[in-house]
Amino acid sequence: MDSEQLNAREKTFSVAPMIDWTDRHCRYFHRLLSRRARLYTEMITSAAILHGDRDRLLGCDPSEHPNAVQLGGSSPSELAEAARIAESYGYDEINLNVGCPSDRVQSGRFGACLMAEPDLVAACVEAMKSAVRVPVTVKCRLGIDDQDTGAPLDMFTAKLVEAGVDALVVHARKAWLKGLSPKENREIPPLDRERVHRLKETFPDLPVILNGGLGSLEEALPHMGGLDGVMLGRAAYRTPAILRDVDLTVFSDPTPPLPYDDVIAKMHEYACAQAEAGVPLHHVTRPMLGLFHGEPGARQWRRLLSVDMQRPDARPGLLLDAYSRIRSDPGRVAA
């Protein structure tokens, strides 16, 4: 791998793939807040890529790099072809979802249920590795249902290492495929982050990245010493301003974050371009709702974005108007 790719010595910070959340508009916005964070697509099934609207599914802005596409599927040949197509769109990493617990995903024989089939997952990794030059990674759980999180997880990981996997992202919870909803699976199964650290000790040459329940950079950073990276999901989406601290805190990059004035100006310019393509304004502004969380004007900002910009006739200028209104707050938002 070259210096831009994952390796055992490089620490990474990434925003987790989240269905209905981390779309191309969200990724464009997040890139304005951090130059270095790795950004993931929503999970896209291999079948959708092979038979659907590829530009809609895989289209991305050149500014997104480093970025990764997350695939869902269980057919090695389909995944290999989908990975090849995704690579042609310029993605820097192909990630296989082996962690989603939803009923819809299980019915398609992909997601977390694949943790019961390590040989199949290894075959999928091998097929994708043979089809692309970028890193192929896997995102998984500690286990599923009554599966033990000791030896089975080590065996699962060993199979992937043998197949040549470039990194493993581990959500530090089990997935209960029977009896819990996807939302409950994010909250009820207990976190066991120490198990992820032990996995890294067992496989010291494999980049291991921690995911699951990390609510802030302060909570995530202590894990960076023993692991190769951290991945934040809902915390990064709901309070996106925390991404402004990533470059300095994680990557020791002293370049100041883009001022809010510039972030809003660039998002307005982007919204104008998207409006020309027929994209409703609220699709662009939705990931911006929590930008000023905890600051004066935050409630007004959320209201303006969630109400005014939902109108069918909403135009991009409303974004500048909303920002101007909260900037006039006596407490002012930080620059």
Short mmCIF file of N, CA and C in Angstrom, two decimals, residues 6-116:
data_model
loop_
_atom_site.label_atom_id
_atom_site.label_comp_id
_atom_site.label_asym_id
_atom_site.label_seq_id
_atom_site.Cartn_x
_atom_site.Cartn_y
_atom_site.Cartn_z
N LEU A 6 -4.52 2.46 4.23
CA LEU A 6 -4.46 1.98 5.59
C LEU A 6 -3.23 1.11 5.80
N ASN A 7 -2.59 1.26 6.95
CA ASN A 7 -1.53 0.33 7.33
C ASN A 7 -1.46 0.28 8.83
N ALA A 8 -0.66 -0.65 9.35
CA ALA A 8 -0.66 -0.92 10.78
C ALA A 8 -0.10 0.22 11.60
N ARG A 9 0.60 1.16 10.98
CA ARG A 9 1.23 2.24 11.74
C ARG A 9 0.44 3.54 11.67
N GLU A 10 -0.56 3.60 10.85
CA GLU A 10 -1.32 4.83 10.66
C GLU A 10 -2.54 4.84 11.56
N LYS A 11 -2.68 5.89 12.35
CA LYS A 11 -3.88 6.05 13.17
C LYS A 11 -4.97 6.69 12.32
N THR A 12 -6.18 6.22 12.47
CA THR A 12 -7.27 6.76 11.67
C THR A 12 -8.42 7.23 12.56
N PHE A 13 -9.12 8.19 12.06
CA PHE A 13 -10.40 8.62 12.64
C PHE A 13 -11.40 8.62 11.52
N SER A 14 -12.57 8.05 11.75
CA SER A 14 -13.56 7.98 10.69
C SER A 14 -14.96 8.22 11.23
N VAL A 15 -15.83 8.65 10.32
CA VAL A 15 -17.25 8.80 10.62
C VAL A 15 -17.95 7.56 10.09
N ALA A 16 -18.69 6.89 10.95
CA ALA A 16 -19.26 5.59 10.62
C ALA A 16 -20.27 5.66 9.48
N PRO A 17 -20.36 4.58 8.70
CA PRO A 17 -21.43 4.49 7.71
C PRO A 17 -22.77 4.35 8.41
N MET A 18 -23.74 5.20 8.06
CA MET A 18 -25.06 5.18 8.71
C MET A 18 -26.14 5.32 7.65
N ILE A 19 -27.00 4.33 7.57
CA ILE A 19 -28.06 4.30 6.57
C ILE A 19 -28.97 5.51 6.76
N ASP A 20 -29.27 6.18 5.66
CA ASP A 20 -30.12 7.37 5.61
C ASP A 20 -29.45 8.61 6.18
N TRP A 21 -28.21 8.50 6.60
CA TRP A 21 -27.53 9.65 7.20
C TRP A 21 -26.30 10.08 6.40
N THR A 22 -25.35 9.18 6.20
CA THR A 22 -24.08 9.59 5.62
C THR A 22 -24.13 9.54 4.09
N ASP A 23 -25.05 10.34 3.54
CA ASP A 23 -25.15 10.43 2.08
C ASP A 23 -24.11 11.42 1.56
N ARG A 24 -24.12 11.68 0.27
CA ARG A 24 -23.08 12.52 -0.33
C ARG A 24 -23.13 13.95 0.19
N HIS A 25 -24.32 14.45 0.55
CA HIS A 25 -24.43 15.82 1.08
C HIS A 25 -23.81 15.90 2.48
N CYS A 26 -24.06 14.87 3.28
CA CYS A 26 -23.45 14.81 4.60
C CYS A 26 -21.93 14.74 4.49
N ARG A 27 -21.43 13.92 3.59
CA ARG A 27 -19.98 13.77 3.46
C ARG A 27 -19.33 15.07 2.98
N TYR A 28 -19.99 15.78 2.07
CA TYR A 28 -19.44 17.06 1.62
C TYR A 28 -19.34 18.03 2.80
N PHE A 29 -20.38 18.08 3.60
CA PHE A 29 -20.40 18.96 4.78
C PHE A 29 -19.33 18.55 5.79
N HIS A 30 -19.24 17.28 6.10
CA HIS A 30 -18.24 16.82 7.07
C HIS A 30 -16.82 17.11 6.61
N ARG A 31 -16.59 17.03 5.31
CA ARG A 31 -15.24 17.32 4.83
C ARG A 31 -14.86 18.78 5.07
N LEU A 32 -15.81 19.67 5.09
CA LEU A 32 -15.52 21.07 5.39
C LEU A 32 -15.07 21.25 6.84
N LEU A 33 -15.46 20.33 7.70
CA LEU A 33 -15.12 20.42 9.12
C LEU A 33 -13.81 19.72 9.46
N SER A 34 -13.44 18.73 8.70
CA SER A 34 -12.18 18.01 8.92
C SER A 34 -11.58 17.62 7.58
N ARG A 35 -10.31 17.93 7.41
CA ARG A 35 -9.62 17.55 6.17
C ARG A 35 -9.15 16.11 6.21
N ARG A 36 -9.03 15.53 7.41
CA ARG A 36 -8.35 14.24 7.54
C ARG A 36 -9.27 13.06 7.88
N ALA A 37 -10.43 13.31 8.46
CA ALA A 37 -11.31 12.21 8.85
C ALA A 37 -11.70 11.38 7.62
N ARG A 38 -11.75 10.08 7.80
CA ARG A 38 -12.20 9.18 6.72
C ARG A 38 -13.72 9.13 6.74
N LEU A 39 -14.33 9.33 5.58
CA LEU A 39 -15.78 9.42 5.46
C LEU A 39 -16.33 8.21 4.72
N TYR A 40 -17.39 7.63 5.26
CA TYR A 40 -17.99 6.42 4.69
C TYR A 40 -19.35 6.72 4.08
N THR A 41 -19.66 5.98 3.03
CA THR A 41 -21.01 6.03 2.48
C THR A 41 -21.96 5.29 3.40
N GLU A 42 -23.25 5.43 3.12
CA GLU A 42 -24.22 4.49 3.68
C GLU A 42 -23.90 3.10 3.13
N MET A 43 -24.44 2.06 3.76
CA MET A 43 -24.28 0.74 3.18
C MET A 43 -25.05 0.67 1.86
N ILE A 44 -24.38 0.16 0.83
CA ILE A 44 -25.00 -0.01 -0.49
C ILE A 44 -24.87 -1.49 -0.86
N THR A 45 -25.95 -2.12 -1.22
CA THR A 45 -25.87 -3.54 -1.53
C THR A 45 -25.18 -3.74 -2.89
N SER A 46 -24.52 -4.86 -3.00
CA SER A 46 -23.85 -5.17 -4.28
C SER A 46 -24.86 -5.28 -5.40
N ALA A 47 -26.05 -5.83 -5.10
CA ALA A 47 -27.08 -5.97 -6.14
C ALA A 47 -27.54 -4.61 -6.64
N ALA A 48 -27.66 -3.64 -5.73
CA ALA A 48 -28.08 -2.30 -6.14
C ALA A 48 -27.07 -1.67 -7.09
N ILE A 49 -25.79 -1.88 -6.81
CA ILE A 49 -24.75 -1.32 -7.68
C ILE A 49 -24.77 -2.00 -9.05
N LEU A 50 -24.96 -3.30 -9.06
CA LEU A 50 -24.94 -4.03 -10.33
C LEU A 50 -26.15 -3.73 -11.19
N HIS A 51 -27.30 -3.44 -10.54
CA HIS A 51 -28.53 -3.32 -11.31
C HIS A 51 -29.22 -1.96 -11.18
N GLY A 52 -28.69 -1.06 -10.35
CA GLY A 52 -29.36 0.20 -10.11
C GLY A 52 -28.66 1.40 -10.74
N ASP A 53 -29.02 2.56 -10.25
CA ASP A 53 -28.49 3.84 -10.74
C ASP A 53 -27.15 4.10 -10.06
N ARG A 54 -26.08 3.75 -10.73
CA ARG A 54 -24.76 3.83 -10.11
C ARG A 54 -24.34 5.26 -9.78
N ASP A 55 -24.68 6.18 -10.64
CA ASP A 55 -24.30 7.56 -10.37
C ASP A 55 -24.98 8.07 -9.10
N ARG A 56 -26.23 7.72 -8.92
CA ARG A 56 -26.94 8.14 -7.72
C ARG A 56 -26.37 7.46 -6.47
N LEU A 57 -26.06 6.19 -6.60
CA LEU A 57 -25.58 5.43 -5.44
C LEU A 57 -24.14 5.76 -5.08
N LEU A 58 -23.30 5.94 -6.07
CA LEU A 58 -21.86 6.04 -5.84
C LEU A 58 -21.27 7.42 -6.12
N GLY A 59 -22.07 8.32 -6.68
CA GLY A 59 -21.55 9.64 -6.99
C GLY A 59 -21.00 10.33 -5.75
N CYS A 60 -19.85 10.95 -5.87
CA CYS A 60 -19.23 11.62 -4.74
C CYS A 60 -18.45 12.83 -5.23
N ASP A 61 -18.25 13.78 -4.34
CA ASP A 61 -17.50 14.98 -4.68
C ASP A 61 -16.01 14.70 -4.51
N PRO A 62 -15.15 15.24 -5.40
CA PRO A 62 -13.71 15.01 -5.27
C PRO A 62 -13.13 15.44 -3.92
N SER A 63 -13.81 16.37 -3.25
CA SER A 63 -13.30 16.83 -1.95
C SER A 63 -13.43 15.79 -0.85
N GLU A 64 -14.20 14.73 -1.08
CA GLU A 64 -14.49 13.77 0.00
C GLU A 64 -13.27 12.97 0.46
N HIS A 65 -12.27 12.83 -0.34
CA HIS A 65 -11.15 11.97 0.03
C HIS A 65 -10.47 12.44 1.32
N PRO A 66 -10.05 11.46 2.17
CA PRO A 66 -10.18 10.01 2.01
C PRO A 66 -11.60 9.54 2.31
N ASN A 67 -12.12 8.68 1.44
CA ASN A 67 -13.47 8.18 1.62
C ASN A 67 -13.52 6.67 1.37
N ALA A 68 -14.60 6.08 1.85
CA ALA A 68 -14.77 4.63 1.74
C ALA A 68 -16.21 4.32 1.38
N VAL A 69 -16.41 3.29 0.59
CA VAL A 69 -17.75 2.82 0.28
C VAL A 69 -17.99 1.55 1.08
N GLN A 70 -19.16 1.47 1.72
CA GLN A 70 -19.50 0.24 2.45
C GLN A 70 -20.49 -0.57 1.62
N LEU A 71 -20.13 -1.82 1.39
CA LEU A 71 -20.96 -2.72 0.61
C LEU A 71 -21.66 -3.73 1.51
N GLY A 72 -22.85 -4.13 1.08
CA GLY A 72 -23.57 -5.21 1.72
C GLY A 72 -23.81 -6.31 0.70
N GLY A 73 -23.60 -7.55 1.12
CA GLY A 73 -23.82 -8.66 0.22
C GLY A 73 -23.15 -9.91 0.74
N SER A 74 -23.36 -11.03 0.06
CA SER A 74 -22.74 -12.28 0.48
C SER A 74 -22.27 -13.12 -0.69
N SER A 75 -22.42 -12.61 -1.91
CA SER A 75 -21.94 -13.33 -3.09
C SER A 75 -20.54 -12.82 -3.43
N PRO A 76 -19.50 -13.66 -3.34
CA PRO A 76 -18.16 -13.20 -3.66
C PRO A 76 -18.05 -12.58 -5.05
N SER A 77 -18.69 -13.18 -6.04
CA SER A 77 -18.57 -12.65 -7.39
C SER A 77 -19.28 -11.31 -7.53
N GLU A 78 -20.48 -11.19 -6.93
CA GLU A 78 -21.20 -9.92 -6.99
C GLU A 78 -20.44 -8.82 -6.26
N LEU A 79 -19.92 -9.15 -5.09
CA LEU A 79 -19.18 -8.15 -4.32
C LEU A 79 -17.91 -7.73 -5.04
N ALA A 80 -17.25 -8.66 -5.71
CA ALA A 80 -16.04 -8.31 -6.45
C ALA A 80 -16.36 -7.32 -7.55
N GLU A 81 -17.44 -7.56 -8.28
CA GLU A 81 -17.81 -6.66 -9.37
C GLU A 81 -18.26 -5.30 -8.81
N ALA A 82 -19.03 -5.33 -7.72
CA ALA A 82 -19.46 -4.07 -7.11
C ALA A 82 -18.27 -3.28 -6.60
N ALA A 83 -17.29 -3.97 -6.02
CA ALA A 83 -16.09 -3.30 -5.53
C ALA A 83 -15.31 -2.68 -6.69
N ARG A 84 -15.23 -3.39 -7.79
CA ARG A 84 -14.52 -2.87 -8.96
C ARG A 84 -15.20 -1.59 -9.47
N ILE A 85 -16.51 -1.62 -9.51
CA ILE A 85 -17.26 -0.45 -9.97
C ILE A 85 -17.07 0.72 -9.01
N ALA A 86 -17.15 0.43 -7.71
CA ALA A 86 -16.96 1.48 -6.71
C ALA A 86 -15.58 2.10 -6.81
N GLU A 87 -14.57 1.27 -7.02
CA GLU A 87 -13.22 1.79 -7.16
C GLU A 87 -13.14 2.73 -8.36
N SER A 88 -13.87 2.44 -9.41
CA SER A 88 -13.82 3.29 -10.61
C SER A 88 -14.41 4.67 -10.34
N TYR A 89 -15.22 4.79 -9.29
CA TYR A 89 -15.76 6.09 -8.89
C TYR A 89 -14.79 6.86 -7.99
N GLY A 90 -13.67 6.24 -7.67
CA GLY A 90 -12.62 6.96 -6.95
C GLY A 90 -12.56 6.72 -5.46
N TYR A 91 -13.31 5.76 -4.92
CA TYR A 91 -13.26 5.53 -3.47
C TYR A 91 -11.91 4.97 -3.06
N ASP A 92 -11.48 5.35 -1.86
CA ASP A 92 -10.16 4.98 -1.35
C ASP A 92 -10.16 3.66 -0.58
N GLU A 93 -11.33 3.12 -0.30
CA GLU A 93 -11.43 1.89 0.51
C GLU A 93 -12.76 1.22 0.21
N ILE A 94 -12.76 -0.10 0.21
CA ILE A 94 -13.98 -0.89 0.08
C ILE A 94 -14.19 -1.59 1.43
N ASN A 95 -15.35 -1.36 2.05
CA ASN A 95 -15.65 -1.94 3.36
C ASN A 95 -16.85 -2.87 3.24
N LEU A 96 -16.75 -4.06 3.82
CA LEU A 96 -17.85 -5.02 3.79
C LEU A 96 -18.60 -4.98 5.11
N ASN A 97 -19.91 -4.81 5.05
CA ASN A 97 -20.75 -4.77 6.24
C ASN A 97 -21.03 -6.18 6.75
N VAL A 98 -20.50 -6.47 7.93
CA VAL A 98 -20.79 -7.74 8.61
C VAL A 98 -21.26 -7.40 10.02
N GLY A 99 -22.02 -6.32 10.15
CA GLY A 99 -22.44 -5.88 11.47
C GLY A 99 -23.88 -5.42 11.58
N CYS A 100 -24.55 -5.14 10.45
CA CYS A 100 -25.92 -4.63 10.52
C CYS A 100 -26.88 -5.73 10.94
N PRO A 101 -27.73 -5.49 11.98
CA PRO A 101 -28.61 -6.55 12.49
C PRO A 101 -30.05 -6.49 12.01
N SER A 102 -30.40 -5.61 11.06
CA SER A 102 -31.80 -5.44 10.71
C SER A 102 -32.38 -6.70 10.04
N ASP A 103 -33.71 -6.86 10.19
CA ASP A 103 -34.38 -8.02 9.59
C ASP A 103 -34.21 -8.02 8.07
N ARG A 104 -34.29 -6.83 7.46
CA ARG A 104 -34.18 -6.74 6.01
C ARG A 104 -32.81 -7.23 5.54
N VAL A 105 -31.79 -6.87 6.29
CA VAL A 105 -30.44 -7.29 5.93
C VAL A 105 -30.28 -8.79 6.11
N GLN A 106 -30.82 -9.33 7.23
CA GLN A 106 -30.72 -10.77 7.46
C GLN A 106 -31.41 -11.56 6.36
N SER A 107 -32.55 -11.06 5.90
CA SER A 107 -33.29 -11.79 4.87
C SER A 107 -32.51 -11.85 3.57
N GLY A 108 -31.59 -10.90 3.38
CA GLY A 108 -30.75 -10.91 2.20
C GLY A 108 -29.45 -11.65 2.40
N ARG A 109 -29.27 -12.25 3.57
CA ARG A 109 -28.07 -13.00 3.92
C ARG A 109 -26.81 -12.13 3.86
N PHE A 110 -26.91 -10.97 4.48
CA PHE A 110 -25.71 -10.17 4.67
C PHE A 110 -25.87 -9.37 5.95
N GLY A 111 -24.83 -8.61 6.30
CA GLY A 111 -24.84 -7.95 7.59
C GLY A 111 -24.32 -8.87 8.68
N ALA A 112 -24.81 -8.67 9.91
CA ALA A 112 -24.27 -9.37 11.07
C ALA A 112 -24.45 -10.88 11.01
N CYS A 113 -25.48 -11.36 10.32
CA CYS A 113 -25.69 -12.80 10.27
C CYS A 113 -24.50 -13.52 9.64
N LEU A 114 -23.68 -12.80 8.86
CA LEU A 114 -22.52 -13.42 8.23
C LEU A 114 -21.42 -13.77 9.23
N MET A 115 -21.53 -13.27 10.46
CA MET A 115 -20.52 -13.65 11.45
C MET A 115 -20.59 -15.14 11.77
N ALA A 116 -21.71 -15.77 11.43
CA ALA A 116 -21.84 -17.21 11.61
C ALA A 116 -21.23 -17.98 10.44
#
